[in-house]
Amino acid sequence: MRKKIVAGNWKMNTTLQEGVALAEGLKAALEGKQVNCDVVVCTPFISVASVVKAVEGSVIGVGAEDCSAHTSGAYTGEVAANMVASTGAKYVILGHSERRQYHGENNEILVEKLNQALANGLTPIFCVGEVKEERENGTFKAVIEGQMEAMYTLSAEDFAKCVVAYEPVWAIGTGLTATSEQAQEVHAFIRASIAAKYNAEVADNTSILYGGSCKGSNAPELFAQPDIDGGLIGGAALKVDTFMPIIEAWK
Ligand code: PEP
């Protein structure tokens, strides 16, 4: 059975103190509650180690928002996957559209990052998704399939350790959400593509998250879709009061 997951992506928000306070607030809000999904927060690098400590003893898993394609060495400003793992973090977002758009991340780079993450025991949350023009001109499925090619370099065994996030770029931070039908169509497409590349068992066991202006009001309908296994949440993950209803959408 694949996992249900609600993961936050804090992006370039929160100082160290704000991040720890947010994590502590989330831990307190979850205490004593029945939680029906895995809860993850992916934080800026500077906060990862402190947030891991802050959420100790809770159900919350912690991740980074990126890692280097390199193992170690003269890469000023980069953070290697083994450094992320050394904090106790278990996840890493890879291929977020903002990394693709502003940092030129392509399949070649992302294959390296996937391998670094997996070699260090991190679970990659691998993002795919089309821009508005690709949605409108009908090429979105081909675009997504092309982005999935980076993951398809992995063995079935390694692929099974990954989570996929479908994030239509036109819905990220815009307040525009894909309708549950639009999201379900792409999630089913991705799952079929995984089945064709590997097999039905791998496809059935892969968690595919939706991301793009997901909030408490639309999460229940999105999560009710058969191929949507949770969400990758940006803006609404920055406050306990807006993140909790999304977690609670898994009844
Ligand atoms: C994201 O950046 O991964 C995201 C889904 O952002 P938002 O929820 O703010 O649209």
PDB file of C-alpha atoms and ligand atoms in Angstrom:
ATOM      1  CA  MET A   1       0.000   0.000   0.000  1.00  0.00           C
ATOM      2  CA  ARG A   2       1.367   3.390  -0.953  1.00  0.00           C
ATOM      3  CA  LYS A   3       1.747   6.069   1.685  1.00  0.00           C
ATOM      4  CA  LYS A   4      -0.455   9.117   2.070  1.00  0.00           C
ATOM      5  CA  ILE A   5       1.751  12.144   2.597  1.00  0.00           C
ATOM      6  CA  VAL A   6       1.290  15.833   3.304  1.00  0.00           C
ATOM      7  CA  ALA A   7       4.602  17.640   2.866  1.00  0.00           C
ATOM      8  CA  GLY A   8       5.334  21.315   3.395  1.00  0.00           C
ATOM      9  CA  ASN A   9       7.806  23.267   1.299  1.00  0.00           C
ATOM     10  CA  TRP A  10       8.786  26.382   3.203  1.00  0.00           C
ATOM     11  CA  LYS A  11      10.820  27.732   0.254  1.00  0.00           C
ATOM     12  CA  MET A  12      12.947  30.801   1.166  1.00  0.00           C
ATOM     13  CA  ASN A  13      10.820  31.712   4.163  1.00  0.00           C
ATOM     14  CA  THR A  14      11.444  31.661   7.917  1.00  0.00           C
ATOM     15  CA  THR A  15      14.523  32.655   9.863  1.00  0.00           C
ATOM     16  CA  LEU A  16      16.028  29.949  12.048  1.00  0.00           C
ATOM     17  CA  GLN A  17      13.963  31.121  15.029  1.00  0.00           C
ATOM     18  CA  GLU A  18      10.747  31.390  13.008  1.00  0.00           C
ATOM     19  CA  GLY A  19      11.309  27.960  11.515  1.00  0.00           C
ATOM     20  CA  VAL A  20      11.845  26.319  14.900  1.00  0.00           C
ATOM     21  CA  ALA A  21       8.757  28.073  16.270  1.00  0.00           C
ATOM     22  CA  LEU A  22       6.692  26.887  13.291  1.00  0.00           C
ATOM     23  CA  ALA A  23       7.922  23.306  13.727  1.00  0.00           C
ATOM     24  CA  GLU A  24       7.231  23.404  17.476  1.00  0.00           C
ATOM     25  CA  GLY A  25       3.755  24.776  16.797  1.00  0.00           C
ATOM     26  CA  LEU A  26       3.032  21.998  14.338  1.00  0.00           C
ATOM     27  CA  LYS A  27       4.318  19.363  16.754  1.00  0.00           C
ATOM     28  CA  ALA A  28       2.049  20.733  19.490  1.00  0.00           C
ATOM     29  CA  ALA A  29      -0.951  20.840  17.151  1.00  0.00           C
ATOM     30  CA  LEU A  30      -0.431  17.209  16.143  1.00  0.00           C
ATOM     31  CA  GLU A  31       0.101  15.909  19.666  1.00  0.00           C
ATOM     32  CA  GLY A  32      -2.602  13.483  20.746  1.00  0.00           C
ATOM     33  CA  LYS A  33      -4.338  13.709  17.359  1.00  0.00           C
ATOM     34  CA  GLN A  34      -4.966  10.751  15.121  1.00  0.00           C
ATOM     35  CA  VAL A  35      -2.908  11.476  12.030  1.00  0.00           C
ATOM     36  CA  ASN A  36      -3.870   9.517   8.925  1.00  0.00           C
ATOM     37  CA  CYS A  37      -0.931  10.454   6.705  1.00  0.00           C
ATOM     38  CA  ASP A  38       2.812  10.973   6.899  1.00  0.00           C
ATOM     39  CA  VAL A  39       3.613  14.599   7.709  1.00  0.00           C
ATOM     40  CA  VAL A  40       6.804  16.153   6.352  1.00  0.00           C
ATOM     41  CA  VAL A  41       8.271  19.644   6.499  1.00  0.00           C
ATOM     42  CA  CYS A  42      10.990  20.624   4.039  1.00  0.00           C
ATOM     43  CA  THR A  43      12.858  23.645   5.293  1.00  0.00           C
ATOM     44  CA  PRO A  44      15.674  25.976   4.243  1.00  0.00           C
ATOM     45  CA  PHE A  45      19.085  24.364   4.786  1.00  0.00           C
ATOM     46  CA  ILE A  46      19.929  26.530   7.782  1.00  0.00           C
ATOM     47  CA  SER A  47      16.888  25.264   9.675  1.00  0.00           C
ATOM     48  CA  VAL A  48      16.979  21.563   8.864  1.00  0.00           C
ATOM     49  CA  ALA A  49      19.107  20.392  11.822  1.00  0.00           C
ATOM     50  CA  SER A  50      17.249  22.548  14.357  1.00  0.00           C
ATOM     51  CA  VAL A  51      13.845  21.510  13.034  1.00  0.00           C
ATOM     52  CA  VAL A  52      14.854  17.836  13.255  1.00  0.00           C
ATOM     53  CA  LYS A  53      15.576  18.443  16.973  1.00  0.00           C
ATOM     54  CA  ALA A  54      12.426  20.517  17.473  1.00  0.00           C
ATOM     55  CA  VAL A  55      10.114  17.767  16.181  1.00  0.00           C
ATOM     56  CA  GLU A  56      11.824  14.858  17.965  1.00  0.00           C
ATOM     57  CA  GLY A  57       9.284  12.443  19.393  1.00  0.00           C
ATOM     58  CA  SER A  58       6.584  13.539  16.943  1.00  0.00           C
ATOM     59  CA  VAL A  59       5.273  12.025  13.716  1.00  0.00           C
ATOM     60  CA  ILE A  60       6.819  14.825  11.658  1.00  0.00           C
ATOM     61  CA  GLY A  61       9.526  13.942   9.148  1.00  0.00           C
ATOM     62  CA  VAL A  62      11.960  16.607   8.005  1.00  0.00           C
ATOM     63  CA  GLY A  63      13.517  17.308   4.649  1.00  0.00           C
ATOM     64  CA  ALA A  64      15.591  19.807   2.692  1.00  0.00           C
ATOM     65  CA  GLU A  65      14.393  21.663  -0.389  1.00  0.00           C
ATOM     66  CA  ASP A  66      17.326  20.640  -2.566  1.00  0.00           C
ATOM     67  CA  CYS A  67      20.752  19.012  -2.415  1.00  0.00           C
ATOM     68  CA  SER A  68      23.893  19.240  -4.489  1.00  0.00           C
ATOM     69  CA  ALA A  69      24.543  17.094  -7.549  1.00  0.00           C
ATOM     70  CA  HIS A  70      28.081  16.637  -6.204  1.00  0.00           C
ATOM     71  CA  THR A  71      29.425  14.485  -3.392  1.00  0.00           C
ATOM     72  CA  SER A  72      31.781  16.986  -1.709  1.00  0.00           C
ATOM     73  CA  GLY A  73      34.527  19.480  -2.447  1.00  0.00           C
ATOM     74  CA  ALA A  74      34.992  22.881  -4.018  1.00  0.00           C
ATOM     75  CA  TYR A  75      31.354  23.838  -4.631  1.00  0.00           C
ATOM     76  CA  THR A  76      30.971  26.990  -2.571  1.00  0.00           C
ATOM     77  CA  GLY A  77      27.473  27.451  -1.240  1.00  0.00           C
ATOM     78  CA  GLU A  78      26.307  23.962  -2.106  1.00  0.00           C
ATOM     79  CA  VAL A  79      24.991  21.444   0.432  1.00  0.00           C
ATOM     80  CA  ALA A  80      25.662  17.753  -0.206  1.00  0.00           C
ATOM     81  CA  ALA A  81      23.086  15.019   0.341  1.00  0.00           C
ATOM     82  CA  ASN A  82      25.250  13.410   3.057  1.00  0.00           C
ATOM     83  CA  MET A  83      25.247  16.739   4.927  1.00  0.00           C
ATOM     84  CA  VAL A  84      21.448  16.843   4.749  1.00  0.00           C
ATOM     85  CA  ALA A  85      21.261  13.239   5.961  1.00  0.00           C
ATOM     86  CA  SER A  86      23.719  13.957   8.798  1.00  0.00           C
ATOM     87  CA  THR A  87      21.112  16.236  10.406  1.00  0.00           C
ATOM     88  CA  GLY A  88      18.622  13.385  10.711  1.00  0.00           C
ATOM     89  CA  ALA A  89      16.527  14.672   7.808  1.00  0.00           C
ATOM     90  CA  LYS A  90      14.900  11.931   5.769  1.00  0.00           C
ATOM     91  CA  TYR A  91      13.570  13.729   2.686  1.00  0.00           C
ATOM     92  CA  VAL A  92      14.724  16.066  -0.037  1.00  0.00           C
ATOM     93  CA  ILE A  93      12.664  17.916  -2.636  1.00  0.00           C
ATOM     94  CA  LEU A  94      14.284  17.640  -6.069  1.00  0.00           C
ATOM     95  CA  GLY A  95      13.388  19.312  -9.347  1.00  0.00           C
ATOM     96  CA  HIS A  96      11.015  21.892  -7.923  1.00  0.00           C
ATOM     97  CA  SER A  97       9.866  24.168 -10.742  1.00  0.00           C
ATOM     98  CA  GLU A  98      11.582  27.123  -9.070  1.00  0.00           C
ATOM     99  CA  ARG A  99      14.893  25.231  -9.192  1.00  0.00           C
ATOM    100  CA  ARG A 100      14.248  24.280 -12.818  1.00  0.00           C
ATOM    101  CA  GLN A 101      13.312  27.864 -13.753  1.00  0.00           C
ATOM    102  CA  TYR A 102      15.819  29.938 -11.757  1.00  0.00           C
ATOM    103  CA  HIS A 103      18.740  27.519 -11.485  1.00  0.00           C
ATOM    104  CA  GLY A 104      18.619  25.762 -14.825  1.00  0.00           C
ATOM    105  CA  GLU A 105      18.028  22.319 -13.350  1.00  0.00           C
ATOM    106  CA  ASN A 106      17.532  19.797 -16.131  1.00  0.00           C
ATOM    107  CA  ASN A 107      17.324  16.025 -16.291  1.00  0.00           C
ATOM    108  CA  GLU A 108      21.092  15.622 -16.441  1.00  0.00           C
ATOM    109  CA  ILE A 109      21.576  17.514 -13.163  1.00  0.00           C
ATOM    110  CA  LEU A 110      18.530  15.904 -11.566  1.00  0.00           C
ATOM    111  CA  VAL A 111      19.765  12.388 -12.284  1.00  0.00           C
ATOM    112  CA  GLU A 112      22.916  13.256 -10.305  1.00  0.00           C
ATOM    113  CA  LYS A 113      20.857  14.733  -7.478  1.00  0.00           C
ATOM    114  CA  LEU A 114      18.587  11.690  -7.359  1.00  0.00           C
ATOM    115  CA  ASN A 115      21.606   9.425  -7.110  1.00  0.00           C
ATOM    116  CA  GLN A 116      23.179  11.561  -4.386  1.00  0.00           C
ATOM    117  CA  ALA A 117      19.950  11.585  -2.376  1.00  0.00           C
ATOM    118  CA  LEU A 118      19.404   7.842  -2.685  1.00  0.00           C
ATOM    119  CA  ALA A 119      23.026   6.996  -1.931  1.00  0.00           C
ATOM    120  CA  ASN A 120      22.596   8.859   1.346  1.00  0.00           C
ATOM    121  CA  GLY A 121      19.312   7.271   2.360  1.00  0.00           C
ATOM    122  CA  LEU A 122      17.136  10.318   1.642  1.00  0.00           C
ATOM    123  CA  THR A 123      13.682   9.988   0.113  1.00  0.00           C
ATOM    124  CA  PRO A 124      13.501  12.248  -2.938  1.00  0.00           C
ATOM    125  CA  ILE A 125      10.231  14.112  -3.480  1.00  0.00           C
ATOM    126  CA  PHE A 126      10.657  14.566  -7.210  1.00  0.00           C
ATOM    127  CA  CYS A 127       8.630  17.395  -8.776  1.00  0.00           C
ATOM    128  CA  VAL A 128       7.251  17.437 -12.296  1.00  0.00           C
ATOM    129  CA  GLY A 129       4.764  19.755 -13.945  1.00  0.00           C
ATOM    130  CA  GLU A 130       3.989  21.868 -16.959  1.00  0.00           C
ATOM    131  CA  VAL A 131       3.912  25.647 -17.415  1.00  0.00           C
ATOM    132  CA  LYS A 132       0.740  27.441 -18.477  1.00  0.00           C
ATOM    133  CA  GLU A 133       1.624  27.488 -22.171  1.00  0.00           C
ATOM    134  CA  GLU A 134       2.228  23.724 -22.183  1.00  0.00           C
ATOM    135  CA  ARG A 135      -1.134  23.160 -20.496  1.00  0.00           C
ATOM    136  CA  GLU A 136      -2.821  25.370 -23.093  1.00  0.00           C
ATOM    137  CA  ASN A 137      -1.118  23.926 -26.174  1.00  0.00           C
ATOM    138  CA  GLY A 138      -1.761  20.354 -25.025  1.00  0.00           C
ATOM    139  CA  THR A 139       1.875  19.277 -24.728  1.00  0.00           C
ATOM    140  CA  PHE A 140       1.731  18.880 -20.935  1.00  0.00           C
ATOM    141  CA  LYS A 141       1.748  15.099 -20.856  1.00  0.00           C
ATOM    142  CA  ALA A 142       4.794  14.921 -23.106  1.00  0.00           C
ATOM    143  CA  VAL A 143       6.533  17.511 -20.922  1.00  0.00           C
ATOM    144  CA  ILE A 144       5.795  15.545 -17.756  1.00  0.00           C
ATOM    145  CA  GLU A 145       6.896  12.280 -19.384  1.00  0.00           C
ATOM    146  CA  GLY A 146      10.132  14.026 -20.380  1.00  0.00           C
ATOM    147  CA  GLN A 147      10.720  15.160 -16.789  1.00  0.00           C
ATOM    148  CA  MET A 148       9.980  11.642 -15.508  1.00  0.00           C
ATOM    149  CA  GLU A 149      12.837  10.368 -17.721  1.00  0.00           C
ATOM    150  CA  ALA A 150      15.286  11.538 -15.023  1.00  0.00           C
ATOM    151  CA  MET A 151      13.619   9.167 -12.567  1.00  0.00           C
ATOM    152  CA  TYR A 152      13.450   6.395 -15.144  1.00  0.00           C
ATOM    153  CA  THR A 153      17.246   6.142 -15.081  1.00  0.00           C
ATOM    154  CA  LEU A 154      16.772   4.540 -11.639  1.00  0.00           C
ATOM    155  CA  SER A 155      16.460   0.836 -11.002  1.00  0.00           C
ATOM    156  CA  ALA A 156      12.985  -0.309  -9.932  1.00  0.00           C
ATOM    157  CA  GLU A 157      14.401  -0.808  -6.446  1.00  0.00           C
ATOM    158  CA  ASP A 158      15.615   2.800  -6.221  1.00  0.00           C
ATOM    159  CA  PHE A 159      12.523   4.210  -7.933  1.00  0.00           C
ATOM    160  CA  ALA A 160      10.431   2.546  -5.228  1.00  0.00           C
ATOM    161  CA  LYS A 161      12.208   4.720  -2.624  1.00  0.00           C
ATOM    162  CA  CYS A 162      11.003   7.949  -4.264  1.00  0.00           C
ATOM    163  CA  VAL A 163       7.883  10.090  -4.039  1.00  0.00           C
ATOM    164  CA  VAL A 164       6.586  11.974  -7.100  1.00  0.00           C
ATOM    165  CA  ALA A 165       4.925  15.392  -6.865  1.00  0.00           C
ATOM    166  CA  TYR A 166       2.818  16.707  -9.721  1.00  0.00           C
ATOM    167  CA  GLU A 167       2.916  20.475  -9.534  1.00  0.00           C
ATOM    168  CA  PRO A 168       1.414  22.367 -12.466  1.00  0.00           C
ATOM    169  CA  VAL A 169       3.608  25.471 -12.536  1.00  0.00           C
ATOM    170  CA  TRP A 170       0.636  27.690 -13.385  1.00  0.00           C
ATOM    171  CA  ALA A 171      -0.959  26.682 -10.082  1.00  0.00           C
ATOM    172  CA  ILE A 172       2.049  27.257  -7.805  1.00  0.00           C
ATOM    173  CA  GLY A 173       1.617  30.285  -5.576  1.00  0.00           C
ATOM    174  CA  THR A 174      -0.968  31.741  -7.950  1.00  0.00           C
ATOM    175  CA  GLY A 175      -4.148  30.796  -6.129  1.00  0.00           C
ATOM    176  CA  LEU A 176      -5.139  28.818  -9.239  1.00  0.00           C
ATOM    177  CA  THR A 177      -5.599  25.156  -8.394  1.00  0.00           C
ATOM    178  CA  ALA A 178      -5.877  22.430 -10.965  1.00  0.00           C
ATOM    179  CA  THR A 179      -9.389  21.045 -10.729  1.00  0.00           C
ATOM    180  CA  SER A 180      -9.525  17.651  -9.079  1.00  0.00           C
ATOM    181  CA  GLU A 181     -10.321  16.191 -12.527  1.00  0.00           C
ATOM    182  CA  GLN A 182      -7.295  17.877 -14.132  1.00  0.00           C
ATOM    183  CA  ALA A 183      -5.047  16.704 -11.297  1.00  0.00           C
ATOM    184  CA  GLN A 184      -6.452  13.160 -11.320  1.00  0.00           C
ATOM    185  CA  GLU A 185      -5.964  12.916 -15.089  1.00  0.00           C
ATOM    186  CA  VAL A 186      -2.260  13.728 -14.773  1.00  0.00           C
ATOM    187  CA  HIS A 187      -1.748  11.548 -11.693  1.00  0.00           C
ATOM    188  CA  ALA A 188      -3.309   8.589 -13.518  1.00  0.00           C
ATOM    189  CA  PHE A 189      -1.130   9.389 -16.534  1.00  0.00           C
ATOM    190  CA  ILE A 190       2.021   9.410 -14.372  1.00  0.00           C
ATOM    191  CA  ARG A 191       1.032   6.148 -12.684  1.00  0.00           C
ATOM    192  CA  ALA A 192       0.398   4.486 -16.059  1.00  0.00           C
ATOM    193  CA  SER A 193       3.741   5.758 -17.294  1.00  0.00           C
ATOM    194  CA  ILE A 194       5.488   4.266 -14.226  1.00  0.00           C
ATOM    195  CA  ALA A 195       3.687   0.953 -14.822  1.00  0.00           C
ATOM    196  CA  ALA A 196       4.852   0.940 -18.452  1.00  0.00           C
ATOM    197  CA  LYS A 197       8.431   1.735 -17.439  1.00  0.00           C
ATOM    198  CA  TYR A 198       8.660  -0.667 -14.485  1.00  0.00           C
ATOM    199  CA  ASN A 199       5.553  -2.677 -13.625  1.00  0.00           C
ATOM    200  CA  ALA A 200       2.082  -2.344 -12.087  1.00  0.00           C
ATOM    201  CA  GLU A 201       3.332  -3.137  -8.596  1.00  0.00           C
ATOM    202  CA  VAL A 202       5.902  -0.331  -8.609  1.00  0.00           C
ATOM    203  CA  ALA A 203       3.267   2.055 -10.013  1.00  0.00           C
ATOM    204  CA  ASP A 204       0.674   1.053  -7.411  1.00  0.00           C
ATOM    205  CA  ASN A 205       3.142   1.554  -4.592  1.00  0.00           C
ATOM    206  CA  THR A 206       4.357   5.010  -5.688  1.00  0.00           C
ATOM    207  CA  SER A 207       2.973   7.968  -3.759  1.00  0.00           C
ATOM    208  CA  ILE A 208       2.101  10.790  -6.158  1.00  0.00           C
ATOM    209  CA  LEU A 209       1.423  14.136  -4.442  1.00  0.00           C
ATOM    210  CA  TYR A 210      -0.400  17.128  -5.874  1.00  0.00           C
ATOM    211  CA  GLY A 211       1.044  20.619  -5.422  1.00  0.00           C
ATOM    212  CA  GLY A 212      -0.206  24.027  -6.484  1.00  0.00           C
ATOM    213  CA  SER A 213      -2.287  26.319  -4.261  1.00  0.00           C
ATOM    214  CA  CYS A 214      -3.505  23.347  -2.239  1.00  0.00           C
ATOM    215  CA  LYS A 215      -5.270  24.443   0.937  1.00  0.00           C
ATOM    216  CA  GLY A 216      -7.725  23.219   3.539  1.00  0.00           C
ATOM    217  CA  SER A 217     -10.688  24.120   1.365  1.00  0.00           C
ATOM    218  CA  ASN A 218      -9.672  22.112  -1.712  1.00  0.00           C
ATOM    219  CA  ALA A 219      -7.564  19.330  -0.146  1.00  0.00           C
ATOM    220  CA  PRO A 220     -10.501  16.991   0.647  1.00  0.00           C
ATOM    221  CA  GLU A 221     -11.696  16.963  -2.964  1.00  0.00           C
ATOM    222  CA  LEU A 222      -8.187  16.579  -4.370  1.00  0.00           C
ATOM    223  CA  PHE A 223      -7.276  13.805  -1.910  1.00  0.00           C
ATOM    224  CA  ALA A 224     -10.495  11.943  -2.717  1.00  0.00           C
ATOM    225  CA  GLN A 225      -9.156  11.250  -6.212  1.00  0.00           C
ATOM    226  CA  PRO A 226      -7.949   7.675  -6.624  1.00  0.00           C
ATOM    227  CA  ASP A 227      -4.455   8.550  -7.822  1.00  0.00           C
ATOM    228  CA  ILE A 228      -3.763  11.542  -5.551  1.00  0.00           C
ATOM    229  CA  ASP A 229      -1.846  10.382  -2.489  1.00  0.00           C
ATOM    230  CA  GLY A 230      -1.405  13.702  -0.729  1.00  0.00           C
ATOM    231  CA  GLY A 231       0.015  17.146  -1.259  1.00  0.00           C
ATOM    232  CA  LEU A 232       3.181  19.188  -1.526  1.00  0.00           C
ATOM    233  CA  ILE A 233       2.216  22.447   0.091  1.00  0.00           C
ATOM    234  CA  GLY A 234       3.899  25.840  -0.278  1.00  0.00           C
ATOM    235  CA  GLY A 235       2.161  28.914   1.117  1.00  0.00           C
ATOM    236  CA  ALA A 236      -0.290  27.061   3.342  1.00  0.00           C
ATOM    237  CA  ALA A 237       2.571  25.181   5.046  1.00  0.00           C
ATOM    238  CA  LEU A 238       3.886  28.393   6.604  1.00  0.00           C
ATOM    239  CA  LYS A 239       1.232  28.580   9.298  1.00  0.00           C
ATOM    240  CA  VAL A 240       0.056  25.811  11.600  1.00  0.00           C
ATOM    241  CA  ASP A 241      -3.525  27.024  11.184  1.00  0.00           C
ATOM    242  CA  THR A 242      -3.450  26.601   7.404  1.00  0.00           C
ATOM    243  CA  PHE A 243      -1.300  23.438   7.288  1.00  0.00           C
ATOM    244  CA  MET A 244      -3.297  21.433   9.825  1.00  0.00           C
ATOM    245  CA  PRO A 245      -6.585  21.364   7.840  1.00  0.00           C
ATOM    246  CA  ILE A 246      -4.697  19.870   4.895  1.00  0.00           C
ATOM    247  CA  ILE A 247      -3.276  17.111   7.115  1.00  0.00           C
ATOM    248  CA  GLU A 248      -6.758  16.605   8.570  1.00  0.00           C
ATOM    249  CA  ALA A 249      -8.213  16.242   5.076  1.00  0.00           C
ATOM    250  CA  TRP A 250      -7.030  12.615   5.381  1.00  0.00           C
ATOM    251  CA  LYS A 251      -9.879  11.323   7.521  1.00  0.00           C
TER     252      LYS A 251
HETATM  253  C1  PEP B   1       5.139  24.518  -4.011  1.00  0.00           C
HETATM  254  O1  PEP B   1       5.919  25.437  -4.115  1.00  0.00           O
HETATM  255  O2  PEP B   1       5.588  23.372  -3.985  1.00  0.00           O
HETATM  256  C2  PEP B   1       3.705  24.820  -3.910  1.00  0.00           C
HETATM  257  C3  PEP B   1       2.852  23.871  -4.153  1.00  0.00           C
HETATM  258  O3  PEP B   1       3.366  26.103  -3.572  1.00  0.00           O
HETATM  259  P1  PEP B   1       1.895  26.669  -3.251  1.00  0.00           P
HETATM  260  O4  PEP B   1       1.206  25.673  -2.374  1.00  0.00           O
HETATM  261  O5  PEP B   1       2.145  27.962  -2.535  1.00  0.00           O
HETATM  262  O6  PEP B   1       1.195  26.852  -4.550  1.00  0.00           O
END
